[in-house]
PDB file of C-alpha atoms in Angstrom:
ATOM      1  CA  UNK A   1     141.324  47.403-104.579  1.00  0.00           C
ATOM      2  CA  UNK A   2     138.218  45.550-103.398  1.00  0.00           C
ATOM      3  CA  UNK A   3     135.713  42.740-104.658  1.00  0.00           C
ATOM      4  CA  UNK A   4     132.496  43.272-105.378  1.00  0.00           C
ATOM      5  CA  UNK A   5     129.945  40.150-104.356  1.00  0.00           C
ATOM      6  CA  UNK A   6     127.061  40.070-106.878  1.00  0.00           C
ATOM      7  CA  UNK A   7     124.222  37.432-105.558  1.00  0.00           C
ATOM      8  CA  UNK A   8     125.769  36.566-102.325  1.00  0.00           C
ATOM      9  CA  UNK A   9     122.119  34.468-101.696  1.00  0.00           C
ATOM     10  CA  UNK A  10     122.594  32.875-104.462  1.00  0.00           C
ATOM     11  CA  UNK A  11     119.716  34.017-105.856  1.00  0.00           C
ATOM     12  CA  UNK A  12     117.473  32.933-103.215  1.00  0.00           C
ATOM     13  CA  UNK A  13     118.845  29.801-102.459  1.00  0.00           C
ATOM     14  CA  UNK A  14     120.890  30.887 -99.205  1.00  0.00           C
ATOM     15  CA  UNK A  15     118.085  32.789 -97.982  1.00  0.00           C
ATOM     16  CA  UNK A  16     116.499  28.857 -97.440  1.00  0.00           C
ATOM     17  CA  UNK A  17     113.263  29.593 -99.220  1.00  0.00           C
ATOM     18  CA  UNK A  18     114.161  26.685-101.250  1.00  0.00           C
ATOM     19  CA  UNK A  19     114.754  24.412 -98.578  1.00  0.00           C
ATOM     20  CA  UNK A  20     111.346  22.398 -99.038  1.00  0.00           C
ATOM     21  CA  UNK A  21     110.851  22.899-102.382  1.00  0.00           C
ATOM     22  CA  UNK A  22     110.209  25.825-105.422  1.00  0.00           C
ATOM     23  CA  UNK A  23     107.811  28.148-104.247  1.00  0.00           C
ATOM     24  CA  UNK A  24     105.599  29.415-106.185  1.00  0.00           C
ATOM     25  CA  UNK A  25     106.381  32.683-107.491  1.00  0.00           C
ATOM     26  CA  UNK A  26     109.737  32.632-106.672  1.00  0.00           C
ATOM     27  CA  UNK A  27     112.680  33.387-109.171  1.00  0.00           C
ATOM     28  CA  UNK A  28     113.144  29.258-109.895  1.00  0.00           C
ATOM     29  CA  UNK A  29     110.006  29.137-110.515  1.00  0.00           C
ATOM     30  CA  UNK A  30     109.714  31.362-113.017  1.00  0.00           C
ATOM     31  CA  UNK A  31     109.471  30.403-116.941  1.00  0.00           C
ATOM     32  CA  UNK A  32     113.001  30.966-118.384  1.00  0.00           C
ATOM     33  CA  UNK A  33     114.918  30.653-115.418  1.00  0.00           C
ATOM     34  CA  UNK A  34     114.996  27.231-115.845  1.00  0.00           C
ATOM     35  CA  UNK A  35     118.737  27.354-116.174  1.00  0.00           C
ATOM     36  CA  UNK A  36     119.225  28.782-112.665  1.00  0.00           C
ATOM     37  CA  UNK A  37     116.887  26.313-111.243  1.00  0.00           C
ATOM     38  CA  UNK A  38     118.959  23.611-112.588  1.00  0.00           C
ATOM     39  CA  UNK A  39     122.037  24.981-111.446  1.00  0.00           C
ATOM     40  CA  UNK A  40     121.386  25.314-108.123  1.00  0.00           C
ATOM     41  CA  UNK A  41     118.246  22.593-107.001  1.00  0.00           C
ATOM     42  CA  UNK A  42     120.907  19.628-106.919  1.00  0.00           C
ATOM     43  CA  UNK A  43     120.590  17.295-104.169  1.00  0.00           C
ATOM     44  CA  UNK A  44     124.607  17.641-102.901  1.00  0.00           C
ATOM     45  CA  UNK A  45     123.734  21.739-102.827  1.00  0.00           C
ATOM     46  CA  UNK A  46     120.678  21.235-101.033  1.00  0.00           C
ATOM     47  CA  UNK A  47     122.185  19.337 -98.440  1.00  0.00           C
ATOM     48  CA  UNK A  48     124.542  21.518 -97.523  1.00  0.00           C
ATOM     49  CA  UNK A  49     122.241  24.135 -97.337  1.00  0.00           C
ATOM     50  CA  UNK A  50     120.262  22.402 -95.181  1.00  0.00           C
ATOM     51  CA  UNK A  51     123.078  21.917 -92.959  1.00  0.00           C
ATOM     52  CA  UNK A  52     123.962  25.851 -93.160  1.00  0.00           C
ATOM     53  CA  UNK A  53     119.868  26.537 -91.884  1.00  0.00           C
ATOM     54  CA  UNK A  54     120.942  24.338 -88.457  1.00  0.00           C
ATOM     55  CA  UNK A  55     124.141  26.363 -88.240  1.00  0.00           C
ATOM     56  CA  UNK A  56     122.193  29.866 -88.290  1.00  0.00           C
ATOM     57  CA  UNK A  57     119.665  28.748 -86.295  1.00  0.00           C
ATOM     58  CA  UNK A  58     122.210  28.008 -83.763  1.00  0.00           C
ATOM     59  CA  UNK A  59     123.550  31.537 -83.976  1.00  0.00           C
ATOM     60  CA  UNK A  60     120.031  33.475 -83.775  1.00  0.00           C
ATOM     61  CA  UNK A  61     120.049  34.676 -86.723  1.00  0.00           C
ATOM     62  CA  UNK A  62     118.334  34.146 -90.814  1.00  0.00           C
ATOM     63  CA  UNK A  63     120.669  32.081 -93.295  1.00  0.00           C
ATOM     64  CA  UNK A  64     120.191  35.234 -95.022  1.00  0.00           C
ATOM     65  CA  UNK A  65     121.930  37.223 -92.382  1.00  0.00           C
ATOM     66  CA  UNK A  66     124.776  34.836 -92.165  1.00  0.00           C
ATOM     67  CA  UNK A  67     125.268  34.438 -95.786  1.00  0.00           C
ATOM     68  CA  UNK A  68     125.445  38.199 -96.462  1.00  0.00           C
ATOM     69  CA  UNK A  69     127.338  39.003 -92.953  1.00  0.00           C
ATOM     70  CA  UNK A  70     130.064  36.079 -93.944  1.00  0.00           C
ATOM     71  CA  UNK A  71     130.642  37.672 -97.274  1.00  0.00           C
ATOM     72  CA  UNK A  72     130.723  40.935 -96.023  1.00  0.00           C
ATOM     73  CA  UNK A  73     132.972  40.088 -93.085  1.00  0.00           C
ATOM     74  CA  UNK A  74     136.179  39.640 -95.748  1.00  0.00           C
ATOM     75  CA  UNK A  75     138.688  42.220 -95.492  1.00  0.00           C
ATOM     76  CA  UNK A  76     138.988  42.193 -99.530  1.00  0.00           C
ATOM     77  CA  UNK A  77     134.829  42.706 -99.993  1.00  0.00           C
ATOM     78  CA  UNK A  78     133.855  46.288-100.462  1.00  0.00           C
ATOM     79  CA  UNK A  79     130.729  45.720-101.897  1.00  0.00           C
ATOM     80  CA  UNK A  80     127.781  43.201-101.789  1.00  0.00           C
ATOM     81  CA  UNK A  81     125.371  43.795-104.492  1.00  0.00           C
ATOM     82  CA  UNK A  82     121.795  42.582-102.485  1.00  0.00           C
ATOM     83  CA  UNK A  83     118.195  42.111-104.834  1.00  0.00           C
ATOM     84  CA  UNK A  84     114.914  41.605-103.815  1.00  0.00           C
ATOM     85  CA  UNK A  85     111.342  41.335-104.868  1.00  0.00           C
ATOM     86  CA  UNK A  86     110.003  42.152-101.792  1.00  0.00           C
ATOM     87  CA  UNK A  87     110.369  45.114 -99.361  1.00  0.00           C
ATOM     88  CA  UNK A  88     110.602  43.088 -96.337  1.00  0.00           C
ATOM     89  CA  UNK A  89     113.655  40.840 -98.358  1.00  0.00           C
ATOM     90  CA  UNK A  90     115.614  44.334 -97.800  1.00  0.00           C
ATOM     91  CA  UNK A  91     114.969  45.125 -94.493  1.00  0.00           C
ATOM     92  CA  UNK A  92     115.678  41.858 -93.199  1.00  0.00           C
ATOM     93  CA  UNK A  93     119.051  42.129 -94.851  1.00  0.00           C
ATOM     94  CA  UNK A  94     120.205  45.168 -93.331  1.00  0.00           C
ATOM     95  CA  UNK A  95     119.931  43.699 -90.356  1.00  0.00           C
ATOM     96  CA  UNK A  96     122.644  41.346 -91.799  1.00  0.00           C
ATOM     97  CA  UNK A  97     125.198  43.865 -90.317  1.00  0.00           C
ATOM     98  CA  UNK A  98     124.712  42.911 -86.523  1.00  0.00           C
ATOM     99  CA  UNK A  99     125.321  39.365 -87.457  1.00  0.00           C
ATOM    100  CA  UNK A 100     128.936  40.271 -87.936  1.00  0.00           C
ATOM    101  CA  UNK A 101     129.885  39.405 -84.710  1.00  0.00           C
ATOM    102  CA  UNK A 102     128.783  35.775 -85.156  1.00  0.00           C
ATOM    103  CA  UNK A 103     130.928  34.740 -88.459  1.00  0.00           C
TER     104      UNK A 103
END
């Protein structure tokens, strides 16, 4: 038996595109998503992820990368369920899988 991560970016937010604000044109900013927005763009949260950017930084790689690598990197996970908008979002997440070593 396994777990199965859905969103392990948190839809977005642990990739650090929100670190300086909603883009525009990004899934917060969106009409009707106002609920996820206000979920997750909290001071306390932002903080934190601010503090995770330094840490990946450190290691050389994306917050992305570490995000997705950390999850991935549990024994129980079998599956992380990964979206994107963007062809390059992907790509840059596979590469998620050399950042194992790091976590």
């Amino acid at each position: 038996m396994g777990a199965t991560i859905w969103s392990p970016l948190a839809s977005g937010l642990l990739s650090g595109k929100y670190n300086n604000g909603i883009p525009e044109g990004s899934r917060f900013a969106i009409e009707g998503f106002d609920w996820l927005k206000d979920r997750w763009m909290k001071d306390n949260i932002l903080e934190k992820i601010k503090k995770l950017s330094d840490f990946s930084r450190e290691l050389g790689v994306t917050m992305a990368q570490l995000s997705i690598a950390w999850c991935i990197s549990n024994p129980n996970v079998t599956t992380a369920i990964l979206g994107a908008s963007r062809k390059e979002t992907v790509t840059g997440k596979f590469k998620s899988t050399g950042s194992l070593e790091k976590t």
